[in-house]
Amino acid sequence: MAIFSKMINPISSIVLVMASLSGISDAFWRMDCHSRTGLARIDPLVDAGEISDHAHAIHGGNNFAFNTGYNDLIESECTSCLVTQDKSAYWTPSLHFQYANGTTVVVPQEGGMLAYYLLYGENIKAFPKGFQLIAGNTRLRNFTGPVPDPPKSLWTADETTQFSLGQKAIGFNCLDYSKSPEASLYRHFMPDKGYIDANCKNGLRLELMFPSCWNGKDVDSADHKSHMAYPNLVMTGDCPSGFETRTPSLFYETIWWTPAFAGEEGQFVLSNGDPTGYGYHGDFITGWEVDFLQSAINTCTDPSGEITACPLFNIQTQAEAAQCELKMPEELKNDNCAGPAAGLCGNVPIQSGPQEASALKPGGTAAPTVASSQAYTAPAATTPLVPTLSYMTPTYAATDSYGGGISIAAVNAEGLASVSPPSTTPTTLSTSPPVTAATSVSSQQPPGSIVSTMIYTSAGVVYEIAIEEIDITVTAEATPAAKHRRHNRHHRRGSREHGLLGV
Ligand SMILES: *[C@@H]1O[C@H](CO)[C@@H](O)[C@H](O)[C@H]1NC(C)=O
Ligand SMILES: *[C@@H]1O[C@H](CO)[C@@H](O)[C@H](O)[C@H]1NC(C)=O
């Protein structure tokens, strides 16, 4: 243990956030895709060659257009991810807020998108040239399993169908760094506005686990899904027969700054017209050189997950990554997906289910109109769009984690001293969390003040450190390793630096 006192930054303090990977594998890396290359109705997988029906938050290689494939991506001039060898494309629907009068604006993104490359299973194979994949289904508007998920060891056959695993692969993590964290993939729907206002003080983290069991031969399939399958515990577990080859397990996280709309009447809605969240989805096209990715899989197994711990990776600065933008096609130059606009771009109708949403045509119309977009109507109290689910702290049993995955807890700067990494196994965390819930610093922050996060791992626990804007000197106790990393990685980032819509 070392005690150190440091003026972190004239306007910064530290919130220590703790996350735990649920055992099994501790080899992974966390690809930080710092900013969007674009917010646009482009989807070369679903709407190849056409204007996509709905908007996407797009990250990664900038050679991204209506017809992009592997060969185009690999030729990208730049990437918005911090590892310059990664020209992959990562995209998901964007999150929007719809005011009571029907006007929508995109919700600011906080800290870019993270793509975890989790190295579960044996003999993991790099994504081959041309590999592409979709997770999730844009038309879903209900959930077929019990809410909440029972413990994984009790999952029935019905709950381990590929359909059911796919629904469990979506998460809406309500962030409040002053409380114990929710487990990743705990809640498979978007909480309603009232719940978000009351509980998600640090935003909403949208999570998506991709299937990681491959049929070993096809780089794609007609639905862009059937060449892959989920293992029977979503992230971990056994692959179904015929899909025994493991690829890296991709897990996307995007934090949306929902507190920007605290107290406003209206609703959050995904760009595909989904206010429930069941229709969340994401797309991936590999943009790695295959041999390089295979070397990274074999080499970059530092349990910290930090890209800086991998000697193969060339890492650019966040400022450099933020320069990387896709070339907006002429056809989209009148699109205003960020808003404010009347309705969603592409004129996507808002469909709250529970029946399957209608298929949308590519193209839509460029300019949303009030007439054809639905005005917001508050759902009747008796028929909530989604179930309510209380704040849920994770359990950390390594073999039967509730919801699995990467979960987060937090303490404030003053609490840092009590947050030396536990030497015990993560299983003990559920009964005696080594964090305090004191929040005297963070609770006084104006919303949106977290400008940076960084990650380190010790004893199987991933620590995420968030830098807040405040004038304070921090005195803290930490392990030499933790201290070292903090000194090395005082980069700043935040939605305000991305040039995203300020609201
Ligand atoms: C709708 O309401 C929002 C929030 O009050 C406001 O900013 C916007 O200008 C309104 N839109 C129209 C078309 O009146
Ligand atoms: C739930 O969603 C499925 C898949 O979209 C659909 O087939 C089913 O009809 C929906 N259930 C209800 C009650 O609408």
Tab-separated table of C-alpha atoms in Angstrom, residues 11-363:
chain	number	residue	atom	x	y	z
A	11	ILE	CA	-10.745	20.755	-11.922
A	12	SER	CA	-10.869	17.036	-11.349
A	13	SER	CA	-11.573	14.586	-8.626
A	14	ILE	CA	-11.737	10.851	-8.725
A	15	VAL	CA	-14.677	8.588	-8.320
A	16	LEU	CA	-13.510	5.031	-8.043
A	17	VAL	CA	-15.852	2.691	-9.732
A	18	MET	CA	-15.470	-1.008	-9.306
A	19	ALA	CA	-16.498	-3.594	-11.770
A	20	SER	CA	-16.160	-7.306	-11.584
A	21	LEU	CA	-15.859	-9.800	-14.334
A	22	SER	CA	-17.624	-12.930	-13.304
A	23	GLY	CA	-14.795	-15.387	-13.141
A	24	ILE	CA	-14.370	-17.982	-15.880
A	25	SER	CA	-12.007	-16.022	-18.044
A	26	ASP	CA	-10.077	-13.014	-16.996
A	27	ALA	CA	-8.440	-12.472	-20.344
A	28	PHE	CA	-9.959	-9.685	-22.334
A	29	TRP	CA	-9.318	-6.298	-23.769
A	30	ARG	CA	-11.544	-3.332	-23.716
A	31	MET	CA	-11.539	-1.491	-27.023
A	32	ASP	CA	-12.260	2.135	-26.357
A	33	CYS	CA	-13.958	3.659	-29.377
A	34	HIS	CA	-13.742	7.156	-28.192
A	35	SER	CA	-16.206	8.942	-30.371
A	36	ARG	CA	-18.658	8.371	-33.148
A	37	THR	CA	-17.563	8.438	-36.747
A	38	GLY	CA	-21.128	9.456	-37.442
A	39	LEU	CA	-24.772	9.477	-36.494
A	40	ALA	CA	-26.445	8.482	-39.718
A	41	ARG	CA	-28.981	6.291	-41.465
A	42	ILE	CA	-26.347	3.916	-42.796
A	43	ASP	CA	-26.397	0.149	-42.279
A	44	PRO	CA	-24.365	-1.829	-44.813
A	45	LEU	CA	-25.513	-5.137	-43.330
A	46	VAL	CA	-29.286	-4.703	-43.140
A	47	ASP	CA	-29.840	-2.024	-45.776
A	48	ALA	CA	-26.885	-2.606	-48.081
A	49	GLY	CA	-26.731	-0.048	-50.875
A	50	GLU	CA	-29.653	1.954	-49.534
A	51	ILE	CA	-30.421	4.560	-46.954
A	52	SER	CA	-31.146	2.724	-43.741
A	53	ASP	CA	-34.587	3.038	-42.230
A	54	HIS	CA	-33.223	4.268	-38.898
A	55	ALA	CA	-30.224	6.134	-37.485
A	56	HIS	CA	-27.145	4.526	-35.951
A	57	ALA	CA	-24.394	5.607	-33.634
A	58	ILE	CA	-21.379	4.456	-35.663
A	59	HIS	CA	-17.873	3.840	-34.328
A	60	GLY	CA	-14.628	2.433	-35.705
A	61	GLY	CA	-13.085	2.592	-39.181
A	62	ASN	CA	-14.200	5.650	-41.132
A	63	ASN	CA	-14.573	3.983	-44.519
A	64	PHE	CA	-18.168	3.284	-43.673
A	65	ALA	CA	-20.922	3.738	-46.222
A	66	PHE	CA	-24.005	2.116	-47.740
A	67	ASN	CA	-22.017	-0.768	-49.238
A	68	THR	CA	-19.115	-1.170	-46.859
A	69	GLY	CA	-17.504	-4.557	-46.469
A	70	TYR	CA	-14.272	-5.870	-45.018
A	71	ASN	CA	-12.100	-4.706	-47.911
A	72	ASP	CA	-13.379	-1.152	-47.585
A	73	LEU	CA	-13.054	-1.003	-43.835
A	74	ILE	CA	-9.500	-2.235	-43.802
A	75	GLU	CA	-8.691	0.695	-46.136
A	76	SER	CA	-10.082	3.202	-43.649
A	77	GLU	CA	-7.887	6.255	-43.217
A	78	CYS	CA	-8.557	6.299	-39.523
A	79	THR	CA	-10.517	4.728	-36.733
A	80	SER	CA	-12.395	6.292	-33.858
A	81	CYS	CA	-11.161	3.454	-31.631
A	82	LEU	CA	-7.938	3.974	-29.726
A	83	VAL	CA	-6.109	1.007	-31.270
A	84	THR	CA	-5.135	2.079	-34.753
A	85	GLN	CA	-4.975	-1.487	-36.062
A	86	ASP	CA	-8.702	-1.860	-35.397
A	87	LYS	CA	-10.640	-0.609	-38.417
A	88	SER	CA	-13.724	-2.633	-37.499
A	89	ALA	CA	-17.147	-1.044	-37.671
A	90	TYR	CA	-19.387	-1.083	-34.620
A	91	TRP	CA	-22.882	0.326	-34.751
A	92	THR	CA	-26.085	0.388	-32.730
A	93	PRO	CA	-29.296	2.406	-32.766
A	94	SER	CA	-28.898	5.774	-31.089
A	95	LEU	CA	-30.933	6.836	-28.062
A	96	HIS	CA	-33.246	9.823	-28.387
A	97	PHE	CA	-35.439	11.788	-26.082
A	98	GLN	CA	-38.915	12.653	-27.244
A	99	TYR	CA	-40.457	15.672	-25.572
A	100	ALA	CA	-44.174	15.771	-24.828
A	101	ASN	CA	-44.698	17.882	-27.970
A	102	GLY	CA	-43.162	15.163	-30.154
A	103	THR	CA	-39.814	16.884	-30.773
A	104	THR	CA	-36.857	14.521	-30.476
A	105	VAL	CA	-33.185	15.128	-29.765
A	106	VAL	CA	-30.383	12.602	-29.563
A	107	VAL	CA	-29.243	11.872	-26.009
A	108	PRO	CA	-25.578	12.852	-25.482
A	109	GLN	CA	-23.193	9.916	-25.434
A	110	GLU	CA	-20.824	9.665	-22.502
A	111	GLY	CA	-17.307	8.445	-23.173
A	112	GLY	CA	-17.778	6.858	-26.566
A	113	MET	CA	-18.518	3.190	-27.058
A	114	LEU	CA	-16.610	0.323	-25.536
A	115	ALA	CA	-16.255	-2.989	-27.323
A	116	TYR	CA	-15.025	-5.652	-24.965
A	117	TYR	CA	-13.159	-8.520	-26.587
A	118	LEU	CA	-13.735	-11.201	-23.962
A	119	LEU	CA	-11.636	-14.284	-24.488
A	120	TYR	CA	-13.932	-17.052	-23.282
A	121	GLY	CA	-13.404	-20.661	-24.267
A	122	GLU	CA	-10.486	-22.530	-25.764
A	123	ASN	CA	-8.714	-22.151	-29.098
A	124	ILE	CA	-10.288	-18.830	-29.898
A	125	LYS	CA	-10.139	-18.047	-33.601
A	126	ALA	CA	-9.732	-14.564	-35.007
A	127	PHE	CA	-12.616	-13.224	-37.062
A	128	PRO	CA	-11.846	-14.221	-40.653
A	129	LYS	CA	-11.796	-11.759	-43.546
A	130	GLY	CA	-15.311	-10.626	-44.326
A	131	PHE	CA	-16.755	-11.699	-40.995
A	132	GLN	CA	-19.853	-9.757	-40.034
A	133	LEU	CA	-22.558	-10.236	-37.480
A	134	ILE	CA	-25.752	-8.808	-36.003
A	135	ALA	CA	-26.984	-9.295	-32.448
A	136	GLY	CA	-30.515	-8.452	-31.404
A	137	ASN	CA	-33.716	-7.954	-33.406
A	138	THR	CA	-35.005	-4.504	-34.242
A	139	ARG	CA	-38.644	-5.637	-34.372
A	140	LEU	CA	-38.944	-7.211	-30.915
A	141	ARG	CA	-41.152	-5.399	-28.426
A	142	ASN	CA	-41.672	-7.938	-25.646
A	143	PHE	CA	-39.680	-10.399	-23.580
A	144	THR	CA	-40.544	-14.065	-23.401
A	145	GLY	CA	-38.743	-15.147	-20.239
A	146	PRO	CA	-39.382	-14.546	-16.540
A	147	VAL	CA	-38.480	-11.113	-15.166
A	148	PRO	CA	-36.001	-10.888	-13.521
A	149	ASP	CA	-33.844	-13.706	-14.842
A	150	PRO	CA	-33.611	-16.631	-12.484
A	151	PRO	CA	-30.055	-17.643	-11.545
A	152	LYS	CA	-28.320	-19.187	-14.515
A	153	SER	CA	-28.121	-22.608	-12.903
A	154	LEU	CA	-31.931	-22.702	-12.914
A	155	TRP	CA	-32.449	-21.743	-16.535
A	156	THR	CA	-34.930	-24.050	-18.195
A	157	ALA	CA	-34.699	-25.398	-21.730
A	158	ASP	CA	-37.073	-22.622	-22.798
A	159	GLU	CA	-34.684	-20.051	-21.451
A	160	THR	CA	-31.703	-21.383	-23.315
A	161	THR	CA	-33.134	-21.365	-26.804
A	162	GLN	CA	-31.136	-19.122	-29.104
A	163	PHE	CA	-34.098	-16.727	-29.202
A	164	SER	CA	-34.224	-16.515	-25.441
A	165	LEU	CA	-30.451	-16.180	-25.050
A	166	GLY	CA	-30.553	-13.393	-27.613
A	167	GLN	CA	-33.120	-11.507	-25.540
A	168	LYS	CA	-31.001	-11.976	-22.420
A	169	ALA	CA	-27.993	-10.600	-24.321
A	170	ILE	CA	-29.420	-7.071	-24.077
A	171	GLY	CA	-28.919	-4.934	-20.996
A	172	PHE	CA	-30.016	-1.538	-19.732
A	173	ASN	CA	-27.820	-0.769	-16.781
A	174	CYS	CA	-29.025	2.040	-14.562
A	175	LEU	CA	-25.922	3.907	-13.412
A	176	ASP	CA	-25.619	5.542	-10.033
A	177	TYR	CA	-21.990	5.591	-8.960
A	178	SER	CA	-23.003	6.340	-5.393
A	179	LYS	CA	-24.734	2.976	-5.042
A	180	SER	CA	-23.772	-0.631	-5.414
A	181	PRO	CA	-23.829	-1.399	-9.092
A	182	GLU	CA	-26.322	-3.355	-11.058
A	183	ALA	CA	-25.046	-6.489	-12.721
A	184	SER	CA	-24.523	-6.308	-16.447
A	185	LEU	CA	-27.410	-7.703	-18.459
A	186	TYR	CA	-29.624	-7.539	-15.390
A	187	ARG	CA	-32.520	-5.784	-17.069
A	188	HIS	CA	-33.416	-6.525	-20.673
A	189	PHE	CA	-35.619	-3.515	-21.264
A	190	MET	CA	-35.392	0.232	-21.035
A	191	PRO	CA	-36.648	1.474	-17.677
A	192	ASP	CA	-39.326	4.124	-17.935
A	193	LYS	CA	-38.573	7.817	-17.648
A	194	GLY	CA	-39.721	8.101	-14.035
A	195	TYR	CA	-37.439	5.276	-12.987
A	196	ILE	CA	-34.503	6.695	-14.924
A	197	ASP	CA	-34.986	10.141	-13.369
A	198	ALA	CA	-35.244	8.688	-9.885
A	199	ASN	CA	-32.440	6.151	-10.061
A	200	CYS	CA	-30.027	6.506	-12.963
A	201	LYS	CA	-28.143	9.586	-11.804
A	202	ASN	CA	-25.125	8.733	-13.934
A	203	GLY	CA	-26.968	7.715	-17.045
A	204	LEU	CA	-28.066	4.559	-18.748
A	205	ARG	CA	-25.559	2.038	-20.053
A	206	LEU	CA	-26.826	0.080	-23.027
A	207	GLU	CA	-25.235	-3.340	-23.239
A	208	LEU	CA	-25.179	-5.931	-25.957
A	209	MET	CA	-23.542	-9.337	-25.912
A	210	PHE	CA	-22.824	-10.901	-29.281
A	211	PRO	CA	-22.927	-14.637	-29.904
A	212	SER	CA	-19.433	-16.151	-29.783
A	213	CYS	CA	-19.922	-19.730	-31.018
A	214	TRP	CA	-19.113	-20.022	-34.704
A	215	ASN	CA	-19.952	-22.698	-37.262
A	216	GLY	CA	-16.328	-22.525	-38.283
A	217	LYS	CA	-16.907	-21.822	-41.957
A	218	ASP	CA	-19.309	-19.013	-42.862
A	219	VAL	CA	-18.287	-15.399	-42.499
A	220	ASP	CA	-21.892	-14.278	-42.853
A	221	SER	CA	-25.398	-15.677	-43.373
A	222	ALA	CA	-28.635	-14.470	-44.934
A	223	ASP	CA	-29.912	-13.017	-41.652
A	224	HIS	CA	-26.338	-12.081	-40.616
A	225	LYS	CA	-26.868	-14.194	-37.490
A	226	SER	CA	-27.226	-17.905	-38.215
A	227	HIS	CA	-23.530	-18.538	-38.741
A	228	MET	CA	-23.131	-17.825	-35.035
A	229	ALA	CA	-24.837	-18.979	-31.832
A	230	TYR	CA	-24.853	-18.054	-28.174
A	231	PRO	CA	-23.262	-20.315	-25.608
A	232	ASN	CA	-25.900	-21.545	-23.179
A	233	LEU	CA	-25.148	-18.907	-20.530
A	234	VAL	CA	-25.154	-16.013	-23.037
A	235	MET	CA	-21.536	-15.002	-22.416
A	236	THR	CA	-20.081	-18.206	-21.118
A	237	GLY	CA	-21.104	-21.838	-21.069
A	238	ASP	CA	-21.256	-24.439	-23.797
A	239	CYS	CA	-21.617	-23.887	-27.491
A	240	PRO	CA	-24.386	-25.743	-29.309
A	241	SER	CA	-23.440	-28.550	-31.623
A	242	GLY	CA	-22.264	-27.364	-34.990
A	243	PHE	CA	-20.997	-24.108	-33.460
A	244	GLU	CA	-18.024	-25.315	-31.477
A	245	THR	CA	-15.477	-22.782	-32.716
A	246	ARG	CA	-15.047	-19.856	-30.358
A	247	THR	CA	-14.432	-16.345	-31.633
A	248	PRO	CA	-13.735	-13.427	-29.301
A	249	SER	CA	-16.934	-12.650	-27.385
A	250	LEU	CA	-17.934	-9.109	-28.268
A	251	PHE	CA	-19.748	-7.030	-25.692
A	252	TYR	CA	-20.744	-3.446	-26.512
A	253	GLU	CA	-21.342	-0.803	-23.890
A	254	THR	CA	-22.577	2.689	-24.624
A	255	ILE	CA	-23.422	5.171	-21.903
A	256	TRP	CA	-26.132	7.673	-22.742
A	257	TRP	CA	-26.396	10.776	-20.626
A	258	THR	CA	-30.073	10.531	-19.709
A	259	PRO	CA	-29.751	12.996	-16.774
A	260	ALA	CA	-29.690	15.766	-19.394
A	261	PHE	CA	-33.477	15.298	-19.523
A	262	ALA	CA	-34.198	14.898	-15.825
A	263	GLY	CA	-37.547	16.427	-14.992
A	264	GLU	CA	-38.587	16.851	-18.629
A	265	GLU	CA	-41.835	15.261	-19.629
A	266	GLY	CA	-41.407	12.756	-22.416
A	267	GLN	CA	-39.853	9.413	-23.131
A	268	PHE	CA	-36.608	7.834	-24.237
A	269	VAL	CA	-36.824	6.004	-27.514
A	270	LEU	CA	-34.290	4.183	-29.664
A	271	SER	CA	-33.770	5.435	-33.203
A	272	ASN	CA	-35.625	2.389	-34.539
A	273	GLY	CA	-38.813	3.643	-32.872
A	274	ASP	CA	-38.503	1.369	-29.857
A	275	PRO	CA	-39.361	2.870	-26.462
A	276	THR	CA	-39.211	-0.559	-24.759
A	277	GLY	CA	-35.596	-1.528	-25.442
A	278	TYR	CA	-36.469	-5.086	-26.462
A	279	GLY	CA	-35.582	-4.149	-30.030
A	280	TYR	CA	-32.059	-2.982	-29.198
A	281	HIS	CA	-29.451	-4.514	-31.477
A	282	GLY	CA	-25.967	-3.991	-32.816
A	283	ASP	CA	-23.832	-4.759	-35.810
A	284	PHE	CA	-20.208	-5.631	-36.384
A	285	ILE	CA	-17.953	-5.951	-39.418
A	286	THR	CA	-14.415	-6.963	-38.658
A	287	GLY	CA	-11.743	-4.559	-39.814
A	288	TRP	CA	-8.743	-6.413	-38.384
A	289	GLU	CA	-5.951	-8.077	-40.308
A	290	VAL	CA	-6.654	-11.703	-39.446
A	291	ASP	CA	-3.125	-12.697	-38.452
A	292	PHE	CA	-2.753	-9.616	-36.332
A	293	LEU	CA	-6.025	-10.254	-34.501
A	294	GLN	CA	-4.986	-13.862	-33.906
A	295	SER	CA	-1.713	-12.669	-32.402
A	296	ALA	CA	-3.604	-10.250	-30.210
A	297	ILE	CA	-5.923	-13.029	-29.029
A	298	ASN	CA	-2.922	-15.162	-28.164
A	299	THR	CA	-0.883	-12.361	-26.635
A	300	CYS	CA	-3.156	-9.718	-25.176
A	301	THR	CA	-4.358	-11.730	-22.237
A	302	ASP	CA	-3.425	-9.334	-19.483
A	303	PRO	CA	-6.248	-9.614	-16.951
A	304	SER	CA	-6.352	-5.830	-16.641
A	305	GLY	CA	-8.064	-5.696	-20.018
A	306	GLU	CA	-6.242	-2.493	-20.735
A	307	ILE	CA	-5.247	-1.958	-24.326
A	308	THR	CA	-2.057	-0.337	-23.039
A	309	ALA	CA	-1.112	-3.692	-21.504
A	310	CYS	CA	-0.932	-5.258	-24.960
A	311	PRO	CA	2.463	-4.708	-26.585
A	312	LEU	CA	1.024	-5.262	-30.078
A	313	PHE	CA	-1.437	-2.423	-30.064
A	314	ASN	CA	-0.605	0.998	-31.465
A	315	ILE	CA	-2.601	3.426	-29.429
A	316	GLN	CA	-3.663	6.852	-30.569
A	317	THR	CA	-4.868	9.648	-28.350
A	318	GLN	CA	-8.511	10.319	-27.736
A	319	ALA	CA	-8.137	13.637	-29.503
A	320	GLU	CA	-6.820	11.843	-32.588
A	321	ALA	CA	-9.615	9.275	-32.421
A	322	ALA	CA	-12.154	12.068	-32.149
A	323	GLN	CA	-10.959	13.511	-35.490
A	324	CYS	CA	-12.025	10.379	-37.316
A	325	GLU	CA	-15.313	10.833	-39.111
A	326	LEU	CA	-17.080	8.997	-41.863
A	327	LYS	CA	-17.804	10.813	-45.101
A	328	MET	CA	-21.477	11.670	-44.968
A	329	PRO	CA	-23.167	10.527	-48.196
A	330	GLU	CA	-24.814	13.254	-50.302
A	331	GLU	CA	-28.160	11.531	-49.913
A	332	LEU	CA	-28.082	12.143	-46.180
A	333	LYS	CA	-27.030	15.737	-46.159
A	334	ASN	CA	-30.528	16.931	-45.268
A	335	ASP	CA	-30.945	14.389	-42.507
A	336	ASN	CA	-31.081	15.737	-38.997
A	337	CYS	CA	-30.785	12.682	-36.821
A	338	ALA	CA	-29.441	14.615	-33.848
A	339	GLY	CA	-32.449	16.911	-33.760
A	340	PRO	CA	-34.210	18.817	-32.493
A	341	ALA	CA	-36.633	17.504	-35.072
A	342	ALA	CA	-40.246	16.543	-35.247
A	343	GLY	CA	-40.040	12.825	-34.685
A	344	LEU	CA	-37.207	10.444	-35.453
A	345	CYS	CA	-35.032	10.731	-38.532
A	346	GLY	CA	-36.225	8.568	-41.379
A	347	ASN	CA	-39.675	9.314	-40.031
A	348	VAL	CA	-39.575	6.110	-38.041
A	349	PRO	CA	-42.884	5.451	-36.296
A	350	ILE	CA	-42.705	4.792	-32.576
A	351	GLN	CA	-44.034	1.311	-31.912
A	352	SER	CA	-44.284	0.177	-28.326
A	353	GLY	CA	-45.578	-3.365	-28.843
A	354	PRO	CA	-46.033	-5.836	-27.312
A	355	GLN	CA	-46.700	-7.169	-30.800
A	356	GLU	CA	-43.805	-7.317	-33.207
A	357	ALA	CA	-43.041	-3.939	-34.772
A	358	SER	CA	-43.778	-3.622	-38.460
A	359	ALA	CA	-40.875	-3.975	-40.837
A	360	LEU	CA	-39.612	-0.573	-41.892
A	361	LYS	CA	-38.679	0.182	-45.450
A	362	PRO	CA	-35.185	1.380	-46.204
A	363	GLY	CA	-35.090	5.025	-47.117
